[in-house]
Amino acid sequence: MSEEYKREHVFGLDYGTSDFKFGPITLGEVPEVVENRGYFIDRSSLMSRIMGVRRDLVVGKDVPRFLESREDLAERMVYPMRNGVIAKDDERAWKVIEELTRYALEAFAPKDESFQGFYAVASISIISPRYMYEHLFEMFRKINEERILVKAATIIPQPLAVAIAHKTPTCTVVESGHGNTQICPISMYPVRNAVMALNRGGGAANILTMEILKDAGYGDLAKEESLVRFVKERIGLVPRNLDEALRYARSNLDKVRISIKVPGTRIRVDLGEKAWARFLIGEYVFNPGHEIFQSYFARGMPKPSDVKIGDTYFYGMMDMAEAIITSIEKCPIELQPHLYSKILLSGGNFGWRVPEGLEGVAVRSDQKLKEMLAEKGVENVEVAIVGDPKYSVWRGCIVYGYAVPLDYPWKWERMEGWMNVA
Amino acid sequence: MTISVRRPDPRALDGLVSVLSRECWYIDVYYYLRGKEALEVAGNLGLRLDEGGEGAEIKRLEVRGVSLKVNLYPRPAALTVSYRVGWGEANRGVVRKIHERIFGGRREAGLFEKLLRWSR
C-alpha cells in the first residue's frame, strides 16, 4: 500500500453531538452532513410487514420517511452522541454509530477492484474515555467483515482537529456543538488536564426557543425539535449587552420584528411584540446566569445542570468567558498569553449572524466573547470564528489523515497513528 | 499551495493556471460539484449519475490530451473532476477548454463552421 494511495483515500468522520459530518478527501471543502441519530423501526407492526421493511434501524436521509407517531419518536429515535460520550453498555447508541459509519463509508466506496479501503480519521469529543476509542476500532473491524471499507483508522479529539485544520499549534479551541461545549487549550497536543466542558450547546438554545415560541402562541410547533432548531437559526441573535439590546428592541420594534416561513409548509412564525426575546436565545448560550432567565426556570424550563460523565464535570451555568479563563489558568503561566492570543471558535453553535440594521446591538460570537473576556479583565485577546465552523473538524480530519505517514502505527500512550483494521 | 476559486470565468481560470505554471512544476485542478449541478456535469461528460443510487465509481476521460479523473458518488449526488497540468498544457489553453467541456460551454467549432467563418 503506497503513501499515494493513502492520500487519495483519506476519509473524515466527525461524530458531532447533533450532526454527523463525513466524506472522503475528494469532496473538497464541504462534507456530507446527516443528523447523528437513528430510528428503530417497529418491525413487529403489521404495516412494516405489509410494506416489506427489512431493516431494524434507519439512519441518514431516509429517517424522515420512516417516522411514525410523535409519541413513538422519543422512544425509538436515538441520538447516540447527545452529550459527547456513549456509555459502554449502551447497545442501541453503539448500533446507531455503527450503522451511520457504514452508511457513510458505503456512500463513497468505489466499486472498482483497486479499492482496498479508506484511511478513516474519526473525530470525537476531547472528553471521550479510552473505551470509546477501543469500541470505534472494533466497530471498523466489524464493518470490514462484510466488505473491506476501512484499511486503517485513527481517532483524534475534535478540538485538535480544529487546530490542525487551521495550522495553529498553540491556541485555545472552543468547540460548541448541539449538546455541549468543549474548551481545550492546545500546545502541540491538547492539554488534557486543562479541558473544561459545559453542559450546554445549541440544544440549550433550542429549549429556550421552545419556551419563547410557547409564549408567542406557537405551543403546538414547539414540540417539533427540528422546527424549533430552524426557528432558532433564523431568529436568534447574540446581543452585545443584553440589557441594552432589550431596551433597544422595546423602543425599535420594527427593526427587531421578523416573520419567517417554514419551507414546504404553510407555517409562518412571527413573534410580534415579543420580538425582543430574539436576543435571549443567543445570550443563553454564552451566559445563562443572567437574571432574566430566572423567570423561565421558575416556569419549569430545565436549568443546564452540572453533571459528571466519566471523569469529566460538565458545568451547566458557568458563563463561557469564565470557563475559558478557568481552562487557560490551569496551564503554565508562560503559555497563558499565547493561549489568549489565539482563541478559535468552532462548531455550529457559533454561527450566529448579525442582520442588516442591527449592527452594534447584535454581534457575532467572536465579538461577544471578546467583550465578555474584557469585562473580566483579560486583555490582548484574539478571538476568531473558524471559516465554516460546522465543517472545521472534518477538514482537520482530512488534513491529519493526509499528513500522518502510512508507516506510523497507532500508539495507545500517545493516542496517535494508524490502527490497521483490515 | 492551495487556491480556492468559486465559479471562475473560464478565461480567468485559464489565465490563473497559466501564470501559476511558470512557478510550479504542476498544477492540480479540482472541481467539487453537488446536487443538480453534479447531475448536469455528469451529463456533459457523457457519464451517468443516478441520484440516490448505490456504489461510487471512478471514471477516466481524456480531453485534449489531458487525463481527467471523475469520481461519481450517486447516493449523495456528488461529483468531483480532477486533472493535472504542467506548463505545456497550461499554455495551450487546455484549462479553458476542459472547463467549457465540464460546464457544457462553447462547443468547439467544426470544420464546416471554421470554413464558413473564414469565408466571411
Coordinates of C-alpha atoms in Angstrom, one line a residue:
Chain A
M1 CA 0.0 0.0 0.0
S2 CA 1.5 3.3 -1.1
E3 CA 1.6 6.7 0.5
E4 CA -0.1 8.0 -2.6
Y5 CA -3.0 5.5 -2.2
K6 CA -3.5 6.6 1.4
R7 CA -3.6 10.3 0.4
E8 CA -6.2 9.7 -2.2
H9 CA -8.3 7.6 0.2
V10 CA -8.4 9.7 3.4
F11 CA -11.9 9.7 4.9
G12 CA -13.1 12.1 7.6
L13 CA -15.8 11.2 10.2
D14 CA -16.9 13.9 12.6
Y15 CA -19.2 12.5 15.2
G16 CA -20.9 15.7 16.4
T17 CA -23.5 15.7 19.1
S18 CA -26.2 16.7 16.6
D19 CA -24.8 16.2 13.1
F20 CA -22.5 13.6 11.7
K21 CA -20.2 15.0 9.0
F22 CA -18.4 12.6 6.7
G23 CA -16.7 12.2 3.4
P24 CA -13.5 11.4 1.6
I25 CA -10.7 13.9 0.7
T26 CA -12.1 14.1 -2.8
L27 CA -15.1 16.1 -1.6
G28 CA -13.0 19.2 -1.3
E29 CA -14.1 21.6 1.5
V30 CA -17.6 20.5 2.3
P31 CA -18.5 17.1 3.7
E32 CA -21.8 15.3 3.6
V33 CA -24.0 16.0 6.7
V34 CA -26.7 13.9 8.2
E35 CA -28.2 14.0 11.7
N36 CA -26.3 11.9 14.2
R37 CA -29.4 9.8 15.1
G38 CA -31.0 6.5 14.2
Y39 CA -34.6 5.4 14.2
F40 CA -35.5 1.9 15.4
I41 CA -38.4 0.6 13.4
D42 CA -41.2 -1.5 15.0
R43 CA -40.8 -4.5 12.7
S44 CA -43.5 -6.4 14.5
S45 CA -46.1 -3.9 13.3
L46 CA -48.5 -5.0 10.6
M47 CA -47.6 -2.1 8.3
S48 CA -43.9 -2.9 8.5
R49 CA -44.7 -6.5 7.3
I50 CA -47.0 -5.3 4.6
M51 CA -44.5 -2.8 3.3
G52 CA -41.7 -5.3 3.4
V53 CA -39.5 -3.3 5.7
R54 CA -36.5 -5.5 6.4
R55 CA -34.4 -3.1 8.5
D56 CA -34.4 -2.7 12.2
L57 CA -32.6 0.6 12.2
V58 CA -32.7 3.6 9.8
V59 CA -30.1 6.3 9.6
G60 CA -29.2 9.1 7.3
K61 CA -31.5 10.9 4.9
D62 CA -34.1 8.1 5.0
V63 CA -35.1 8.6 8.6
P64 CA -38.0 11.1 8.0
R65 CA -39.7 8.5 5.7
F66 CA -40.0 6.0 8.5
L67 CA -41.2 8.2 11.3
E68 CA -44.4 7.0 13.0
S69 CA -46.4 8.9 15.5
R70 CA -44.9 11.7 17.7
E71 CA -45.4 9.6 20.8
D72 CA -43.1 6.9 19.3
L73 CA -40.3 9.4 18.5
A74 CA -38.9 9.7 21.9
E75 CA -38.7 6.0 22.4
R76 CA -37.5 4.9 19.0
M77 CA -35.3 7.8 18.0
V78 CA -31.8 7.5 19.4
Y79 CA -29.2 10.4 19.4
P80 CA -26.1 8.5 20.4
M81 CA -23.7 11.4 21.0
R82 CA -26.1 13.7 22.8
N83 CA -23.5 14.6 25.4
G84 CA -20.4 13.6 23.5
V85 CA -20.0 10.3 25.4
I86 CA -21.6 6.9 24.8
A87 CA -21.9 4.7 27.8
K88 CA -20.0 1.4 27.5
D89 CA -23.1 -0.7 27.6
D90 CA -25.5 1.5 25.6
E91 CA -26.0 -1.1 22.8
R92 CA -28.6 1.0 20.9
A93 CA -26.4 4.0 20.7
W94 CA -23.4 1.9 19.5
K95 CA -25.6 0.3 17.0
V96 CA -26.6 3.7 15.6
I97 CA -23.0 4.8 15.4
E98 CA -22.0 1.6 13.6
E99 CA -24.9 1.9 11.1
L100 CA -24.1 5.6 10.4
T101 CA -20.4 4.8 9.8
R102 CA -21.3 2.0 7.4
Y103 CA -23.8 4.4 5.7
A104 CA -21.1 7.0 5.3
L105 CA -18.4 4.6 4.0
E106 CA -20.6 2.8 1.6
A107 CA -21.8 6.1 0.0
F108 CA -18.3 6.8 -1.1
A109 CA -16.6 3.4 -1.5
P110 CA -15.7 2.9 -5.2
K111 CA -16.8 -0.3 -6.9
D112 CA -13.5 -0.9 -8.7
E113 CA -11.2 -3.7 -7.6
S114 CA -8.2 -1.3 -6.9
F115 CA -10.1 0.0 -3.9
Q116 CA -8.6 -1.6 -0.7
G117 CA -10.3 0.5 1.9
F118 CA -10.3 4.1 3.2
Y119 CA -7.9 5.6 5.7
A120 CA -10.5 6.6 8.2
V121 CA -9.9 9.5 10.6
A122 CA -12.7 9.7 13.2
S123 CA -13.1 12.6 15.5
I124 CA -14.8 12.5 18.8
S125 CA -15.2 14.7 21.9
I126 CA -12.0 15.5 23.9
I127 CA -13.7 14.1 27.0
S128 CA -14.3 10.7 25.4
P129 CA -12.9 7.9 27.6
R130 CA -10.5 5.3 26.3
Y131 CA -13.2 2.6 25.9
M132 CA -14.8 4.8 23.2
Y133 CA -11.6 4.6 21.1
E134 CA -11.4 0.8 21.6
H135 CA -15.1 0.5 20.7
L136 CA -14.7 2.5 17.5
F137 CA -11.6 0.5 16.3
E138 CA -13.6 -2.7 17.0
M139 CA -16.5 -1.3 15.0
F140 CA -14.3 -0.6 12.0
R141 CA -13.1 -4.2 12.1
K142 CA -16.8 -5.4 12.3
I143 CA -17.8 -3.3 9.3
N144 CA -14.9 -4.8 7.4
E145 CA -16.3 -8.3 7.9
E146 CA -18.8 -7.8 5.0
R147 CA -16.6 -5.8 2.7
I148 CA -13.2 -4.1 3.3
L149 CA -14.2 -0.4 3.6
V150 CA -11.5 0.7 6.1
K151 CA -7.9 -0.2 5.6
A152 CA -6.6 1.6 8.7
A153 CA -8.2 4.1 11.2
T154 CA -7.2 6.7 13.6
I155 CA -9.1 8.8 16.1
I156 CA -8.4 12.4 17.1
P157 CA -10.2 14.7 19.6
Q158 CA -12.4 17.4 17.9
P159 CA -10.5 20.4 19.3
L160 CA -7.2 19.1 17.9
A161 CA -8.8 18.6 14.5
V162 CA -9.9 22.2 14.6
A163 CA -6.3 23.3 15.4
I164 CA -4.9 21.1 12.7
A165 CA -7.4 22.5 10.1
H166 CA -6.1 26.0 10.9
K167 CA -2.5 25.0 11.2
T168 CA -2.3 26.6 14.7
P169 CA -0.1 24.5 17.1
T170 CA -0.7 26.8 20.1
C171 CA -4.3 28.0 20.7
T172 CA -7.4 27.5 22.7
V173 CA -10.2 25.8 20.9
V174 CA -13.8 26.3 22.0
E175 CA -15.9 23.7 20.2
S176 CA -19.6 24.1 20.7
G177 CA -22.0 21.7 19.2
H178 CA -25.6 20.8 19.9
G179 CA -25.1 19.0 23.2
N180 CA -22.1 20.5 24.9
T181 CA -19.2 22.9 24.7
Q182 CA -15.5 21.8 25.0
I183 CA -12.8 24.2 25.9
C184 CA -9.4 22.8 25.1
P185 CA -6.0 24.6 25.3
I186 CA -3.6 23.2 22.8
S187 CA 0.2 23.4 22.8
M188 CA 1.2 20.9 20.1
Y189 CA -1.1 18.4 21.9
P190 CA -4.3 19.0 23.8
V191 CA -3.6 20.0 27.4
R192 CA -5.9 17.4 28.8
N193 CA -5.9 18.4 32.4
A194 CA -7.0 21.9 31.5
V195 CA -10.0 20.9 29.5
M196 CA -13.3 22.4 30.6
A197 CA -16.7 21.2 29.4
L198 CA -20.1 23.0 29.6
N199 CA -23.3 21.1 29.7
R200 CA -24.9 23.2 27.1
G201 CA -24.7 23.9 23.4
G202 CA -27.1 24.6 20.6
G203 CA -29.6 22.3 22.3
A204 CA -29.9 24.6 25.3
A205 CA -30.8 27.5 22.9
N206 CA -33.4 25.2 21.3
I207 CA -35.0 24.6 24.7
L208 CA -35.2 28.4 25.3
T209 CA -36.6 28.9 21.8
M210 CA -39.3 26.4 22.6
E211 CA -40.3 28.5 25.6
I212 CA -40.3 31.7 23.5
L213 CA -42.4 30.0 20.9
K214 CA -44.9 28.9 23.5
D215 CA -45.1 32.4 24.9
A216 CA -45.8 33.8 21.4
G217 CA -48.7 31.4 20.9
Y218 CA -46.9 28.6 18.9
G219 CA -47.2 25.9 21.6
D220 CA -48.1 23.2 19.1
L221 CA -45.0 23.9 16.9
A222 CA -42.7 24.0 19.9
K223 CA -42.9 20.2 20.3
E224 CA -41.1 19.5 17.0
E225 CA -37.4 19.8 17.6
S226 CA -36.3 20.2 14.0
L227 CA -38.7 23.1 13.6
V228 CA -37.6 24.7 16.8
R229 CA -34.0 24.5 15.6
F230 CA -34.9 26.0 12.2
V231 CA -36.7 28.9 14.0
K232 CA -33.7 29.4 16.4
E233 CA -31.3 29.6 13.5
R234 CA -33.4 32.2 11.7
I235 CA -34.4 34.5 14.6
G236 CA -31.8 34.0 17.3
L237 CA -29.5 37.0 18.0
V238 CA -26.4 37.4 20.2
P239 CA -26.6 40.8 22.0
R240 CA -23.5 42.8 22.6
N241 CA -25.0 43.7 26.0
L242 CA -28.4 42.0 26.8
D243 CA -29.9 44.9 28.9
E244 CA -29.0 47.5 26.3
A245 CA -30.3 45.2 23.5
L246 CA -33.6 44.7 25.3
R247 CA -34.1 48.4 25.7
Y248 CA -33.3 49.0 22.0
A249 CA -35.7 46.2 21.0
R250 CA -38.6 47.6 23.0
S251 CA -38.2 51.1 21.5
N252 CA -37.4 49.9 18.0
L253 CA -39.8 47.0 17.5
D254 CA -40.0 47.5 13.7
K255 CA -36.2 46.8 13.4
V256 CA -36.2 43.7 15.5
R257 CA -39.5 42.2 14.4
I258 CA -39.2 39.3 12.0
S259 CA -41.6 36.9 10.2
I260 CA -40.3 33.6 8.8
K261 CA -41.9 30.9 6.7
V262 CA -41.1 27.3 7.2
P263 CA -40.2 25.9 3.7
G264 CA -42.5 23.4 2.3
T265 CA -45.3 24.1 4.8
R266 CA -47.9 26.9 5.3
I267 CA -46.4 27.7 8.7
R268 CA -45.3 31.2 9.4
V269 CA -43.7 32.3 12.6
D270 CA -43.9 35.9 13.8
L271 CA -43.1 36.8 17.4
G272 CA -44.9 40.1 17.1
E273 CA -44.4 42.4 20.1
K274 CA -42.3 39.7 21.8
A275 CA -39.5 40.1 19.1
W276 CA -37.2 41.3 21.9
A277 CA -36.9 37.7 23.0
R278 CA -34.7 37.1 20.0
F279 CA -31.8 38.4 22.0
L280 CA -32.3 35.9 24.8
I281 CA -31.6 33.0 22.5
G282 CA -28.0 34.0 21.8
E283 CA -27.3 35.3 25.3
Y284 CA -28.4 32.0 26.8
V285 CA -25.6 30.1 25.0
F286 CA -22.9 32.5 26.5
N287 CA -24.4 33.4 29.8
P288 CA -27.4 31.5 31.2
G289 CA -26.8 33.1 34.6
H290 CA -28.4 36.5 33.6
E291 CA -31.3 37.2 35.9
I292 CA -33.8 37.4 33.1
F293 CA -33.7 33.6 32.6
Q294 CA -34.9 33.0 36.2
S295 CA -38.5 33.5 35.1
Y296 CA -38.1 30.8 32.6
F297 CA -36.6 28.4 35.1
A298 CA -39.3 29.3 37.6
R299 CA -41.9 28.3 35.0
G300 CA -40.3 24.9 34.6
M301 CA -37.7 25.3 31.9
P302 CA -34.9 22.8 32.8
K303 CA -31.8 24.6 34.0
P304 CA -28.5 23.3 32.5
S305 CA -27.2 21.2 35.3
D306 CA -23.7 20.3 36.4
V307 CA -23.2 16.6 35.5
K308 CA -20.3 14.2 35.8
I309 CA -19.7 12.0 32.8
G310 CA -16.8 9.6 33.1
D311 CA -14.1 11.7 34.8
T312 CA -15.3 15.0 33.4
Y313 CA -17.5 17.6 35.1
F314 CA -19.8 19.4 32.7
Y315 CA -20.8 22.8 34.1
G316 CA -24.3 23.9 33.4
M317 CA -24.5 27.5 34.4
M318 CA -20.9 28.8 34.2
D319 CA -20.6 31.6 31.7
M320 CA -18.4 30.9 28.6
A321 CA -15.8 33.5 29.3
E322 CA -15.4 32.3 32.9
A323 CA -14.9 28.7 31.5
I324 CA -12.2 29.9 29.1
I325 CA -10.3 31.7 31.8
T326 CA -10.6 28.7 34.2
S327 CA -9.3 26.4 31.5
I328 CA -6.3 28.6 30.4
E329 CA -5.4 29.3 34.1
K330 CA -4.8 25.6 34.5
C331 CA -1.9 25.9 32.0
P332 CA 1.7 27.1 32.7
I333 CA 1.8 30.9 33.2
E334 CA 4.3 31.3 30.4
L335 CA 1.9 29.7 28.0
Q336 CA -1.2 31.6 29.0
P337 CA -0.7 34.8 26.9
H338 CA -0.2 32.6 23.8
L339 CA -3.5 30.7 24.6
Y340 CA -5.4 34.0 25.0
S341 CA -3.9 35.4 21.8
K342 CA -5.5 32.7 19.6
I343 CA -8.9 31.5 20.7
L344 CA -10.6 29.6 17.9
L345 CA -14.4 29.2 18.0
S346 CA -15.7 26.2 16.1
G347 CA -18.9 24.3 15.8
G348 CA -22.4 25.1 14.6
N349 CA -23.3 26.8 17.8
F350 CA -21.1 29.8 16.9
G351 CA -22.7 30.5 13.5
W352 CA -24.9 33.4 14.8
R353 CA -25.4 36.2 12.2
V354 CA -25.9 39.9 12.6
P355 CA -28.8 41.1 10.4
E356 CA -28.5 44.4 8.5
G357 CA -29.7 47.3 10.6
L358 CA -28.9 45.6 13.9
E359 CA -25.1 46.0 13.8
G360 CA -23.8 47.2 17.1
V361 CA -26.8 45.8 19.0
A362 CA -26.3 42.2 17.8
V363 CA -22.8 40.8 17.5
R364 CA -21.1 37.7 16.2
S365 CA -19.8 35.1 18.7
D366 CA -16.2 36.2 18.5
Q367 CA -17.1 39.8 19.4
K368 CA -19.4 38.6 22.2
L369 CA -16.6 36.6 23.8
K370 CA -14.0 39.3 23.4
E371 CA -16.3 41.7 25.3
M372 CA -17.1 39.2 28.0
L373 CA -13.3 38.4 28.5
A374 CA -12.5 42.2 28.6
E375 CA -15.2 42.7 31.3
K376 CA -13.3 40.1 33.3
G377 CA -10.0 41.9 32.9
V378 CA -8.4 39.8 30.2
E379 CA -6.6 41.9 27.6
N380 CA -4.8 41.2 24.4
V381 CA -7.3 38.6 23.4
E382 CA -7.7 37.5 19.9
V383 CA -10.9 35.5 19.2
A384 CA -11.7 34.2 15.8
I385 CA -14.6 32.1 14.4
V386 CA -13.1 29.5 12.1
G387 CA -14.3 29.6 8.5
D388 CA -17.3 27.4 8.1
P389 CA -17.3 26.4 11.8
K390 CA -19.6 23.4 11.2
Y391 CA -17.0 21.7 9.0
S392 CA -13.7 22.6 10.5
V393 CA -13.4 19.3 12.5
W394 CA -14.0 17.3 9.3
R395 CA -11.4 19.4 7.5
G396 CA -8.9 18.8 10.3
C397 CA -9.6 15.0 10.0
I398 CA -8.7 15.2 6.3
V399 CA -5.5 17.2 6.8
Y400 CA -4.5 14.9 9.7
G401 CA -5.1 11.7 7.6
Y402 CA -3.1 13.2 4.7
A403 CA -0.2 14.1 6.9
V404 CA 0.2 11.1 9.2
P405 CA 2.6 8.7 7.4
L406 CA 1.4 5.3 6.5
D407 CA 4.1 3.5 8.5
Y408 CA 3.2 5.3 11.8
P409 CA 1.3 2.7 13.8
W410 CA -1.2 3.6 16.5
K411 CA 0.3 4.1 19.9
W412 CA -2.0 4.0 22.9
E413 CA 0.3 6.0 25.1
R414 CA 0.2 9.0 22.7
M415 CA -3.2 8.2 21.1
E416 CA -2.0 8.8 17.6
G417 CA -1.1 6.8 14.4
W418 CA -2.9 4.3 12.2
M419 CA -4.6 1.3 13.6
N420 CA -4.7 -1.5 11.0
V421 CA -8.3 -2.8 11.0
A422 CA -8.4 -4.6 7.6
Chain B
M1 CA -0.2 25.9 -2.0
T2 CA -4.0 25.7 -2.4
I3 CA -6.1 28.3 -4.2
S4 CA -9.9 28.1 -3.9
V5 CA -11.9 29.8 -6.6
R6 CA -15.7 30.0 -6.7
R7 CA -17.3 29.8 -10.1
P8 CA -14.4 31.1 -12.1
D9 CA -14.8 32.6 -15.6
P10 CA -13.1 30.1 -18.0
R11 CA -10.7 32.7 -19.4
A12 CA -9.8 34.0 -15.9
L13 CA -9.1 30.4 -14.8
D14 CA -7.0 29.7 -17.8
G15 CA -5.0 32.9 -17.1
L16 CA -4.5 32.0 -13.5
V17 CA -3.3 28.5 -14.2
S18 CA -1.1 29.8 -17.0
V19 CA 0.6 32.3 -14.6
L20 CA 1.0 29.7 -11.8
S21 CA 2.5 27.2 -14.3
R22 CA 5.6 29.5 -14.6
E23 CA 6.4 29.0 -10.9
C24 CA 5.1 25.4 -10.3
W25 CA 6.1 22.0 -11.5
Y26 CA 2.5 21.1 -12.0
I27 CA -1.0 22.3 -11.0
D28 CA -3.8 20.0 -9.9
V29 CA -7.2 21.4 -10.8
Y30 CA -10.3 20.1 -8.9
Y31 CA -14.0 20.7 -9.3
Y32 CA -16.3 19.8 -6.5
L33 CA -19.9 19.6 -7.5
R34 CA -23.1 18.7 -5.7
G35 CA -26.8 18.1 -6.4
K36 CA -28.3 19.4 -9.7
E37 CA -25.0 20.8 -10.9
A38 CA -23.3 17.4 -10.4
L39 CA -26.0 15.7 -12.4
E40 CA -25.7 18.3 -15.2
V41 CA -21.9 18.0 -15.4
A42 CA -22.1 14.2 -15.4
G43 CA -24.4 14.5 -18.5
N44 CA -21.9 17.0 -20.2
L45 CA -19.1 14.5 -19.7
G46 CA -21.3 11.7 -21.1
L47 CA -21.5 9.9 -17.8
R48 CA -24.4 8.7 -15.7
L49 CA -25.0 9.8 -12.1
D50 CA -28.2 8.2 -10.7
E51 CA -29.1 10.3 -7.8
G52 CA -29.7 8.2 -4.7
G53 CA -28.2 5.1 -6.5
E54 CA -25.6 2.8 -5.0
G55 CA -21.9 2.4 -5.5
A56 CA -19.4 5.1 -6.1
E57 CA -17.4 5.0 -9.4
I58 CA -14.1 6.4 -10.7
K59 CA -14.0 7.1 -14.4
R60 CA -11.1 8.4 -16.5
L61 CA -11.6 10.6 -19.6
E62 CA -9.2 12.1 -22.0
V63 CA -9.8 15.7 -23.0
R64 CA -7.3 17.5 -25.2
G65 CA -4.6 15.0 -24.2
V66 CA -5.2 15.6 -20.5
S67 CA -6.4 12.7 -18.4
L68 CA -9.5 13.6 -16.3
K69 CA -10.3 11.6 -13.2
V70 CA -14.0 11.7 -12.4
N71 CA -15.4 10.5 -9.1
L72 CA -19.1 9.8 -9.2
Y73 CA -21.0 9.5 -5.9
P74 CA -24.6 8.7 -6.7
R75 CA -26.0 8.4 -3.2
P76 CA -25.1 12.0 -2.1
A77 CA -25.4 13.2 -5.8
A78 CA -21.8 14.5 -5.8
L79 CA -19.1 14.5 -8.4
T80 CA -15.5 15.6 -8.5
V81 CA -13.4 16.1 -11.5
S82 CA -9.6 16.5 -11.2
Y83 CA -6.7 16.7 -13.6
R84 CA -3.0 17.7 -13.6
V85 CA -1.4 20.2 -16.0
G86 CA 2.1 21.4 -16.5
W87 CA 3.5 24.5 -18.2
G88 CA 3.0 22.9 -21.7
E89 CA -0.7 22.2 -21.3
A90 CA -1.4 25.4 -19.5
N91 CA -0.1 27.4 -22.4
R92 CA -2.2 25.6 -24.9
G93 CA -5.4 26.9 -23.4
V94 CA -6.4 23.4 -22.3
V95 CA -7.7 24.6 -19.0
R96 CA -10.4 26.8 -20.6
K97 CA -11.4 24.0 -23.0
I98 CA -11.7 21.5 -20.2
H99 CA -13.8 24.0 -18.2
E100 CA -16.1 24.5 -21.1
R101 CA -16.4 20.8 -21.6
I102 CA -17.3 20.3 -18.0
F103 CA -19.9 23.0 -17.9
G104 CA -21.2 22.4 -21.4
G105 CA -20.0 25.8 -22.5
R106 CA -19.0 26.9 -26.0
R107 CA -18.7 24.0 -28.4
E108 CA -15.5 23.6 -30.4
A109 CA -16.1 24.9 -34.0
G110 CA -16.4 22.1 -36.5
L111 CA -14.6 22.2 -39.9
F112 CA -17.7 23.5 -41.7
E113 CA -18.1 26.3 -39.1
K114 CA -14.4 27.2 -39.5
L115 CA -14.7 27.3 -43.3
L116 CA -17.8 29.4 -43.0
R117 CA -16.1 31.8 -40.6
W118 CA -13.0 32.0 -42.9
S119 CA -15.2 32.7 -46.0
R120 CA -16.8 35.6 -44.2

